[in-house]
Amino acid sequence: MIRLATFKDIPELEKLLNLSVRGLSTEHYTSNQIESALKYIFGIDTQLIRDHTYYIAEIDGSIAGCGGWSMRNTLYGGDQHKELEDPLLDPKTDAARIRAFFVHPDYARRGIGRQIMEYCEAEAKRHGFLSMELGATLPGMPLYKAMGFLEVEEIVEPLFDGEKLEIVRMRKTI
């Protein structure tokens, strides 16, 4: 079941985020990159919850995954990574942003991410967007490619402690 995330969900979402990143990223990033990214980039973007565009996938009452879409400019990162201002996008000229997808390692590769992505795509389309864009972490690339996203640009995000995180900007027409 997919439902809207609420502010009450944030503590559980933060636990999920940490489990997901630490459990599913080790083949692509070093432990130092993972811990640094958790500190400086990955996190809950509360604007998505305020905008009612962040979702939770539940299985038997447990959070199996989360993710969302945005009509705002930020491509990736939690509250700790964002600019204070996050302007709205124009659906006619800008791509909706796919944001903050995390799946619990116990539910990985069971279609959770795909279900949330399909839900986000339908919602973005319903709001008039013609394309979607995301900043993919390396573990997420196979899902995004399978769902029709194309690589646009490789980004090496410098982190405040000297680590760097490889991210790939991807885009899809909907």
mmCIF file of N, CA, C and O in Angstrom, residues 53-131:
data_model
loop_
_atom_site.group_PDB
_atom_site.id
_atom_site.type_symbol
_atom_site.label_atom_id
_atom_site.label_comp_id
_atom_site.label_asym_id
_atom_site.label_seq_id
_atom_site.Cartn_x
_atom_site.Cartn_y
_atom_site.Cartn_z
ATOM 1 N N THR A 53 3.867 15.411 -1.577
ATOM 2 C CA THR A 53 4.428 14.697 -2.724
ATOM 3 C C THR A 53 5.451 13.643 -2.291
ATOM 4 O O THR A 53 6.266 13.194 -3.093
ATOM 5 N N TYR A 54 5.405 13.254 -1.017
ATOM 6 C CA TYR A 54 6.323 12.218 -0.518
ATOM 7 C C TYR A 54 5.488 11.057 -0.007
ATOM 8 O O TYR A 54 4.518 11.258 0.725
ATOM 9 N N TYR A 55 5.887 9.847 -0.391
ATOM 10 C CA TYR A 55 5.052 8.667 -0.170
ATOM 11 C C TYR A 55 5.807 7.565 0.557
ATOM 12 O O TYR A 55 7.034 7.474 0.493
ATOM 13 N N ILE A 56 5.029 6.728 1.199
ATOM 14 C CA ILE A 56 5.532 5.564 1.920
ATOM 15 C C ILE A 56 4.859 4.326 1.357
ATOM 16 O O ILE A 56 3.650 4.321 1.141
ATOM 17 N N ALA A 57 5.660 3.296 1.128
ATOM 18 C CA ALA A 57 5.125 1.982 0.760
ATOM 19 C C ALA A 57 5.177 1.114 2.010
ATOM 20 O O ALA A 57 6.238 0.975 2.624
ATOM 21 N N GLU A 58 4.032 0.584 2.390
ATOM 22 C CA GLU A 58 3.950 -0.263 3.590
ATOM 23 C C GLU A 58 3.623 -1.694 3.198
ATOM 24 O O GLU A 58 2.840 -1.938 2.286
ATOM 25 N N ILE A 59 4.224 -2.609 3.934
ATOM 26 C CA ILE A 59 3.902 -4.023 3.812
ATOM 27 C C ILE A 59 3.647 -4.534 5.225
ATOM 28 O O ILE A 59 4.517 -4.434 6.097
ATOM 29 N N ASP A 60 2.462 -5.050 5.450
ATOM 30 C CA ASP A 60 2.076 -5.567 6.775
ATOM 31 C C ASP A 60 2.354 -4.562 7.895
ATOM 32 O O ASP A 60 2.858 -4.923 8.961
ATOM 33 N N GLY A 61 2.064 -3.292 7.640
ATOM 34 C CA GLY A 61 2.213 -2.264 8.662
ATOM 35 C C GLY A 61 3.625 -1.736 8.842
ATOM 36 O O GLY A 61 3.851 -0.850 9.663
ATOM 37 N N SER A 62 4.591 -2.266 8.097
ATOM 38 C CA SER A 62 5.980 -1.794 8.194
ATOM 39 C C SER A 62 6.324 -0.959 6.968
ATOM 40 O O SER A 62 5.867 -1.248 5.862
ATOM 41 N N ILE A 63 7.169 0.047 7.174
ATOM 42 C CA ILE A 63 7.611 0.875 6.052
ATOM 43 C C ILE A 63 8.658 0.096 5.271
ATOM 44 O O ILE A 63 9.734 -0.221 5.777
ATOM 45 N N ALA A 64 8.335 -0.213 4.026
ATOM 46 C CA ALA A 64 9.234 -0.964 3.155
ATOM 47 C C ALA A 64 10.056 -0.041 2.267
ATOM 48 O O ALA A 64 11.144 -0.409 1.814
ATOM 49 N N GLY A 65 9.530 1.135 1.998
ATOM 50 C CA GLY A 65 10.236 2.079 1.143
ATOM 51 C C GLY A 65 9.573 3.430 1.155
ATOM 52 O O GLY A 65 8.460 3.587 1.669
ATOM 53 N N CYS A 66 10.263 4.409 0.599
ATOM 54 C CA CYS A 66 9.711 5.751 0.497
ATOM 55 C C CYS A 66 10.322 6.444 -0.707
ATOM 56 O O CYS A 66 11.363 6.035 -1.215
ATOM 57 N N GLY A 67 9.653 7.471 -1.153
ATOM 58 C CA GLY A 67 10.146 8.252 -2.270
ATOM 59 C C GLY A 67 9.093 9.265 -2.667
ATOM 60 O O GLY A 67 7.945 9.176 -2.235
ATOM 61 N N GLY A 68 9.496 10.213 -3.487
ATOM 62 C CA GLY A 68 8.537 11.226 -3.870
ATOM 63 C C GLY A 68 8.939 11.947 -5.137
ATOM 64 O O GLY A 68 9.907 11.594 -5.797
ATOM 65 N N TRP A 69 8.146 12.944 -5.437
ATOM 66 C CA TRP A 69 8.411 13.804 -6.579
ATOM 67 C C TRP A 69 8.244 15.230 -6.097
ATOM 68 O O TRP A 69 7.639 15.473 -5.052
ATOM 69 N N SER A 70 8.800 16.147 -6.857
ATOM 70 C CA SER A 70 8.713 17.536 -6.434
ATOM 71 C C SER A 70 8.469 18.459 -7.609
ATOM 72 O O SER A 70 8.936 18.215 -8.719
ATOM 73 N N MET A 71 7.745 19.504 -7.313
ATOM 74 C CA MET A 71 7.503 20.578 -8.271
ATOM 75 C C MET A 71 8.433 21.746 -7.986
ATOM 76 O O MET A 71 8.212 22.846 -8.424
ATOM 77 N N ARG A 72 9.508 21.467 -7.227
ATOM 78 C CA ARG A 72 10.466 22.499 -6.819
ATOM 79 C C ARG A 72 11.835 22.218 -7.433
ATOM 80 O O ARG A 72 12.102 21.129 -7.909
ATOM 81 N N ASN A 73 12.716 23.180 -7.357
ATOM 82 C CA ASN A 73 13.990 23.143 -8.066
ATOM 83 C C ASN A 73 15.012 22.136 -7.530
ATOM 84 O O ASN A 73 15.830 21.627 -8.289
ATOM 85 N N THR A 74 15.017 21.856 -6.251
ATOM 86 C CA THR A 74 16.033 20.980 -5.673
ATOM 87 C C THR A 74 16.027 19.616 -6.348
ATOM 88 O O THR A 74 14.983 18.987 -6.471
ATOM 89 N N LEU A 75 17.223 19.147 -6.755
ATOM 90 C CA LEU A 75 17.340 17.862 -7.430
ATOM 91 C C LEU A 75 17.554 16.715 -6.446
ATOM 92 O O LEU A 75 17.045 15.621 -6.639
ATOM 93 N N TYR A 76 18.309 16.949 -5.396
ATOM 94 C CA TYR A 76 18.561 15.901 -4.398
ATOM 95 C C TYR A 76 19.008 16.526 -3.088
ATOM 96 O O TYR A 76 19.411 17.682 -3.046
ATOM 97 N N GLY A 77 18.897 15.736 -2.023
ATOM 98 C CA GLY A 77 19.368 16.155 -0.713
ATOM 99 C C GLY A 77 18.246 16.433 0.263
ATOM 100 O O GLY A 77 17.152 16.842 -0.121
ATOM 101 N N GLY A 78 18.541 16.183 1.521
ATOM 102 C CA GLY A 78 17.591 16.457 2.593
ATOM 103 C C GLY A 78 17.655 17.916 3.017
ATOM 104 O O GLY A 78 18.347 18.740 2.400
ATOM 105 N N ASP A 79 16.952 18.233 4.085
ATOM 106 C CA ASP A 79 16.905 19.614 4.575
ATOM 107 C C ASP A 79 18.305 20.192 4.803
ATOM 108 O O ASP A 79 18.533 21.375 4.576
ATOM 109 N N GLN A 80 19.240 19.355 5.241
ATOM 110 C CA GLN A 80 20.581 19.846 5.565
ATOM 111 C C GLN A 80 21.384 20.218 4.319
ATOM 112 O O GLN A 80 22.411 20.873 4.417
ATOM 113 N N HIS A 81 20.925 19.842 3.128
ATOM 114 C CA HIS A 81 21.677 20.076 1.891
ATOM 115 C C HIS A 81 21.084 21.191 1.031
ATOM 116 O O HIS A 81 21.718 21.657 0.094
ATOM 117 N N LYS A 82 19.893 21.634 1.354
ATOM 118 C CA LYS A 82 19.160 22.547 0.480
ATOM 119 C C LYS A 82 19.445 24.011 0.747
ATOM 120 O O LYS A 82 19.813 24.386 1.842
ATOM 121 N N GLU A 83 19.195 24.793 -0.294
ATOM 122 C CA GLU A 83 19.165 26.244 -0.146
ATOM 123 C C GLU A 83 17.893 26.586 0.631
ATOM 124 O O GLU A 83 16.945 25.807 0.659
ATOM 125 N N LEU A 84 17.862 27.746 1.249
ATOM 126 C CA LEU A 84 16.674 28.153 1.987
ATOM 127 C C LEU A 84 15.482 28.322 1.057
ATOM 128 O O LEU A 84 14.369 27.953 1.371
ATOM 129 N N GLU A 85 15.722 28.890 -0.114
ATOM 130 C CA GLU A 85 14.667 29.118 -1.096
ATOM 131 C C GLU A 85 14.611 27.902 -2.018
ATOM 132 O O GLU A 85 15.631 27.410 -2.472
ATOM 133 N N ASP A 86 13.445 27.397 -2.288
ATOM 134 C CA ASP A 86 13.286 26.265 -3.199
ATOM 135 C C ASP A 86 12.131 26.585 -4.141
ATOM 136 O O ASP A 86 10.992 26.184 -3.912
ATOM 137 N N PRO A 87 12.406 27.349 -5.200
ATOM 138 C CA PRO A 87 11.332 27.867 -6.052
ATOM 139 C C PRO A 87 10.571 26.772 -6.802
ATOM 140 O O PRO A 87 11.102 25.695 -7.077
ATOM 141 N N LEU A 88 9.333 27.100 -7.123
ATOM 142 C CA LEU A 88 8.488 26.197 -7.901
ATOM 143 C C LEU A 88 8.969 26.133 -9.347
ATOM 144 O O LEU A 88 9.486 27.101 -9.890
ATOM 145 N N LEU A 89 8.770 24.974 -9.951
ATOM 146 C CA LEU A 89 9.107 24.757 -11.356
ATOM 147 C C LEU A 89 7.897 25.039 -12.236
ATOM 148 O O LEU A 89 6.754 24.974 -11.773
ATOM 149 N N ASP A 90 8.135 25.281 -13.493
ATOM 150 C CA ASP A 90 7.069 25.470 -14.475
ATOM 151 C C ASP A 90 6.872 24.145 -15.205
ATOM 152 O O ASP A 90 7.771 23.692 -15.924
ATOM 153 N N PRO A 91 5.715 23.485 -15.042
ATOM 154 C CA PRO A 91 5.502 22.185 -15.663
ATOM 155 C C PRO A 91 5.643 22.180 -17.184
ATOM 156 O O PRO A 91 5.949 21.153 -17.774
ATOM 157 N N LYS A 92 5.439 23.323 -17.818
ATOM 158 C CA LYS A 92 5.527 23.389 -19.285
ATOM 159 C C LYS A 92 6.972 23.362 -19.781
ATOM 160 O O LYS A 92 7.246 22.906 -20.887
ATOM 161 N N THR A 93 7.900 23.863 -18.947
ATOM 162 C CA THR A 93 9.292 23.971 -19.394
ATOM 163 C C THR A 93 10.279 23.194 -18.531
ATOM 164 O O THR A 93 11.389 22.906 -18.986
ATOM 165 N N ASP A 94 9.923 22.877 -17.291
ATOM 166 C CA ASP A 94 10.839 22.205 -16.362
ATOM 167 C C ASP A 94 10.421 20.755 -16.139
ATOM 168 O O ASP A 94 9.252 20.409 -16.290
ATOM 169 N N ALA A 95 11.372 19.960 -15.728
ATOM 170 C CA ALA A 95 11.099 18.565 -15.372
ATOM 171 C C ALA A 95 10.761 18.472 -13.888
ATOM 172 O O ALA A 95 11.415 19.112 -13.055
ATOM 173 N N ALA A 96 9.747 17.672 -13.564
ATOM 174 C CA ALA A 96 9.473 17.366 -12.158
ATOM 175 C C ALA A 96 10.695 16.645 -11.601
ATOM 176 O O ALA A 96 11.426 15.979 -12.339
ATOM 177 N N ARG A 97 10.932 16.778 -10.327
ATOM 178 C CA ARG A 97 12.072 16.117 -9.691
ATOM 179 C C ARG A 97 11.599 14.840 -8.990
ATOM 180 O O ARG A 97 10.599 14.865 -8.259
ATOM 181 N N ILE A 98 12.318 13.770 -9.197
ATOM 182 C CA ILE A 98 12.089 12.535 -8.447
ATOM 183 C C ILE A 98 13.060 12.580 -7.287
ATOM 184 O O ILE A 98 14.251 12.807 -7.469
ATOM 185 N N ARG A 99 12.555 12.349 -6.069
ATOM 186 C CA ARG A 99 13.356 12.659 -4.888
ATOM 187 C C ARG A 99 13.333 11.563 -3.841
ATOM 188 O O ARG A 99 12.304 10.928 -3.605
ATOM 189 N N ALA A 100 14.473 11.382 -3.209
ATOM 190 C CA ALA A 100 14.610 10.684 -1.933
ATOM 191 C C ALA A 100 13.972 9.302 -1.900
ATOM 192 O O ALA A 100 13.143 9.016 -1.057
ATOM 193 N N PHE A 101 14.395 8.451 -2.824
ATOM 194 C CA PHE A 101 13.921 7.065 -2.850
ATOM 195 C C PHE A 101 14.828 6.214 -1.972
ATOM 196 O O PHE A 101 16.046 6.188 -2.156
ATOM 197 N N PHE A 102 14.216 5.512 -1.018
ATOM 198 C CA PHE A 102 14.954 4.610 -0.136
ATOM 199 C C PHE A 102 14.096 3.373 0.099
ATOM 200 O O PHE A 102 12.900 3.490 0.357
ATOM 201 N N VAL A 103 14.719 2.210 0.003
ATOM 202 C CA VAL A 103 14.020 0.949 0.229
ATOM 203 C C VAL A 103 14.734 0.206 1.351
ATOM 204 O O VAL A 103 15.977 0.152 1.391
ATOM 205 N N HIS A 104 13.967 -0.357 2.259
ATOM 206 C CA HIS A 104 14.539 -1.163 3.338
ATOM 207 C C HIS A 104 15.258 -2.356 2.712
ATOM 208 O O HIS A 104 14.708 -3.003 1.809
ATOM 209 N N PRO A 105 16.474 -2.667 3.169
ATOM 210 C CA PRO A 105 17.207 -3.794 2.575
ATOM 211 C C PRO A 105 16.431 -5.117 2.574
ATOM 212 O O PRO A 105 16.595 -5.921 1.654
ATOM 213 N N ASP A 106 15.571 -5.336 3.564
ATOM 214 C CA ASP A 106 14.782 -6.576 3.602
ATOM 215 C C ASP A 106 13.761 -6.655 2.472
ATOM 216 O O ASP A 106 13.246 -7.733 2.178
ATOM 217 N N TYR A 107 13.449 -5.522 1.852
ATOM 218 C CA TYR A 107 12.457 -5.477 0.774
ATOM 219 C C TYR A 107 13.067 -5.104 -0.575
ATOM 220 O O TYR A 107 12.336 -4.846 -1.531
ATOM 221 N N ALA A 108 14.392 -5.075 -0.643
ATOM 222 C CA ALA A 108 15.067 -4.687 -1.884
ATOM 223 C C ALA A 108 14.753 -5.673 -3.002
ATOM 224 O O ALA A 108 14.595 -6.872 -2.774
ATOM 225 N N ARG A 109 14.650 -5.153 -4.197
ATOM 226 C CA ARG A 109 14.413 -5.911 -5.423
ATOM 227 C C ARG A 109 13.116 -6.717 -5.412
ATOM 228 O O ARG A 109 13.039 -7.808 -5.943
ATOM 229 N N ARG A 110 12.114 -6.112 -4.794
ATOM 230 C CA ARG A 110 10.775 -6.712 -4.770
ATOM 231 C C ARG A 110 9.741 -5.816 -5.436
ATOM 232 O O ARG A 110 8.547 -6.020 -5.274
ATOM 233 N N GLY A 111 10.207 -4.785 -6.130
ATOM 234 C CA GLY A 111 9.294 -3.915 -6.853
ATOM 235 C C GLY A 111 8.773 -2.727 -6.069
ATOM 236 O O GLY A 111 7.923 -1.990 -6.570
ATOM 237 N N ILE A 112 9.278 -2.519 -4.858
ATOM 238 C CA ILE A 112 8.820 -1.396 -4.026
ATOM 239 C C ILE A 112 9.163 -0.063 -4.691
ATOM 240 O O ILE A 112 8.319 0.820 -4.842
ATOM 241 N N GLY A 113 10.423 0.095 -5.094
ATOM 242 C CA GLY A 113 10.851 1.332 -5.742
ATOM 243 C C GLY A 113 10.065 1.591 -7.022
ATOM 244 O O GLY A 113 9.656 2.714 -7.300
ATOM 245 N N ARG A 114 9.819 0.544 -7.789
ATOM 246 C CA ARG A 114 9.055 0.673 -9.038
ATOM 247 C C ARG A 114 7.626 1.147 -8.755
ATOM 248 O O ARG A 114 7.108 2.022 -9.451
ATOM 249 N N GLN A 115 7.002 0.595 -7.734
ATOM 250 C CA GLN A 115 5.630 1.002 -7.392
ATOM 251 C C GLN A 115 5.573 2.477 -7.015
ATOM 252 O O GLN A 115 4.679 3.201 -7.457
ATOM 253 N N ILE A 116 6.512 2.894 -6.191
ATOM 254 C CA ILE A 116 6.527 4.303 -5.786
ATOM 255 C C ILE A 116 6.814 5.193 -6.992
ATOM 256 O O ILE A 116 6.190 6.245 -7.170
ATOM 257 N N MET A 117 7.749 4.769 -7.838
ATOM 258 C CA MET A 117 8.091 5.557 -9.029
ATOM 259 C C MET A 117 6.878 5.693 -9.951
ATOM 260 O O MET A 117 6.607 6.785 -10.466
ATOM 261 N N GLU A 118 6.156 4.617 -10.178
ATOM 262 C CA GLU A 118 4.965 4.686 -11.038
ATOM 263 C C GLU A 118 3.929 5.636 -10.454
ATOM 264 O O GLU A 118 3.290 6.394 -11.181
ATOM 265 N N TYR A 119 3.782 5.612 -9.138
ATOM 266 C CA TYR A 119 2.848 6.515 -8.460
ATOM 267 C C TYR A 119 3.292 7.974 -8.651
ATOM 268 O O TYR A 119 2.491 8.848 -8.998
ATOM 269 N N CYS A 120 4.590 8.228 -8.459
ATOM 270 C CA CYS A 120 5.125 9.580 -8.618
ATOM 271 C C CYS A 120 4.967 10.063 -10.050
ATOM 272 O O CYS A 120 4.608 11.224 -10.287
ATOM 273 N N GLU A 121 5.238 9.198 -10.996
ATOM 274 C CA GLU A 121 5.115 9.573 -12.403
ATOM 275 C C GLU A 121 3.682 9.974 -12.737
ATOM 276 O O GLU A 121 3.449 10.993 -13.387
ATOM 277 N N ALA A 122 2.734 9.183 -12.256
ATOM 278 C CA ALA A 122 1.319 9.503 -12.513
ATOM 279 C C ALA A 122 0.939 10.841 -11.880
ATOM 280 O O ALA A 122 0.227 11.645 -12.491
ATOM 281 N N GLU A 123 1.421 11.107 -10.673
ATOM 282 C CA GLU A 123 1.106 12.364 -9.992
ATOM 283 C C GLU A 123 1.749 13.555 -10.702
ATOM 284 O O GLU A 123 1.118 14.599 -10.872
ATOM 285 N N ALA A 124 3.002 13.411 -11.106
ATOM 286 C CA ALA A 124 3.675 14.506 -11.815
ATOM 287 C C ALA A 124 2.950 14.807 -13.130
ATOM 288 O O ALA A 124 2.741 15.976 -13.484
ATOM 289 N N LYS A 125 2.558 13.763 -13.814
ATOM 290 C CA LYS A 125 1.824 13.923 -15.079
ATOM 291 C C LYS A 125 0.487 14.622 -14.825
ATOM 292 O O LYS A 125 0.091 15.518 -15.562
ATOM 293 N N ARG A 126 -0.197 14.211 -13.750
ATOM 294 C CA ARG A 126 -1.481 14.810 -13.390
ATOM 295 C C ARG A 126 -1.340 16.306 -13.104
ATOM 296 O O ARG A 126 -2.257 17.090 -13.324
ATOM 297 N N HIS A 127 -0.171 16.719 -12.642
ATOM 298 C CA HIS A 127 0.106 18.133 -12.355
ATOM 299 C C HIS A 127 0.673 18.870 -13.565
ATOM 300 O O HIS A 127 1.137 20.003 -13.439
ATOM 301 N N GLY A 128 0.655 18.228 -14.720
ATOM 302 C CA GLY A 128 1.027 18.910 -15.956
ATOM 303 C C GLY A 128 2.473 18.777 -16.397
ATOM 304 O O GLY A 128 2.864 19.359 -17.410
ATOM 305 N N PHE A 129 3.291 18.039 -15.659
ATOM 306 C CA PHE A 129 4.692 17.888 -16.046
ATOM 307 C C PHE A 129 4.809 16.929 -17.221
ATOM 308 O O PHE A 129 4.061 15.950 -17.327
ATOM 309 N N LEU A 130 5.773 17.213 -18.097
ATOM 310 C CA LEU A 130 5.991 16.417 -19.298
ATOM 311 C C LEU A 130 7.242 15.546 -19.206
ATOM 312 O O LEU A 130 7.464 14.679 -20.042
ATOM 313 N N SER A 131 8.057 15.831 -18.196
ATOM 314 C CA SER A 131 9.273 15.052 -17.995
ATOM 315 C C SER A 131 9.631 15.021 -16.516
ATOM 316 O O SER A 131 9.094 15.795 -15.715
#
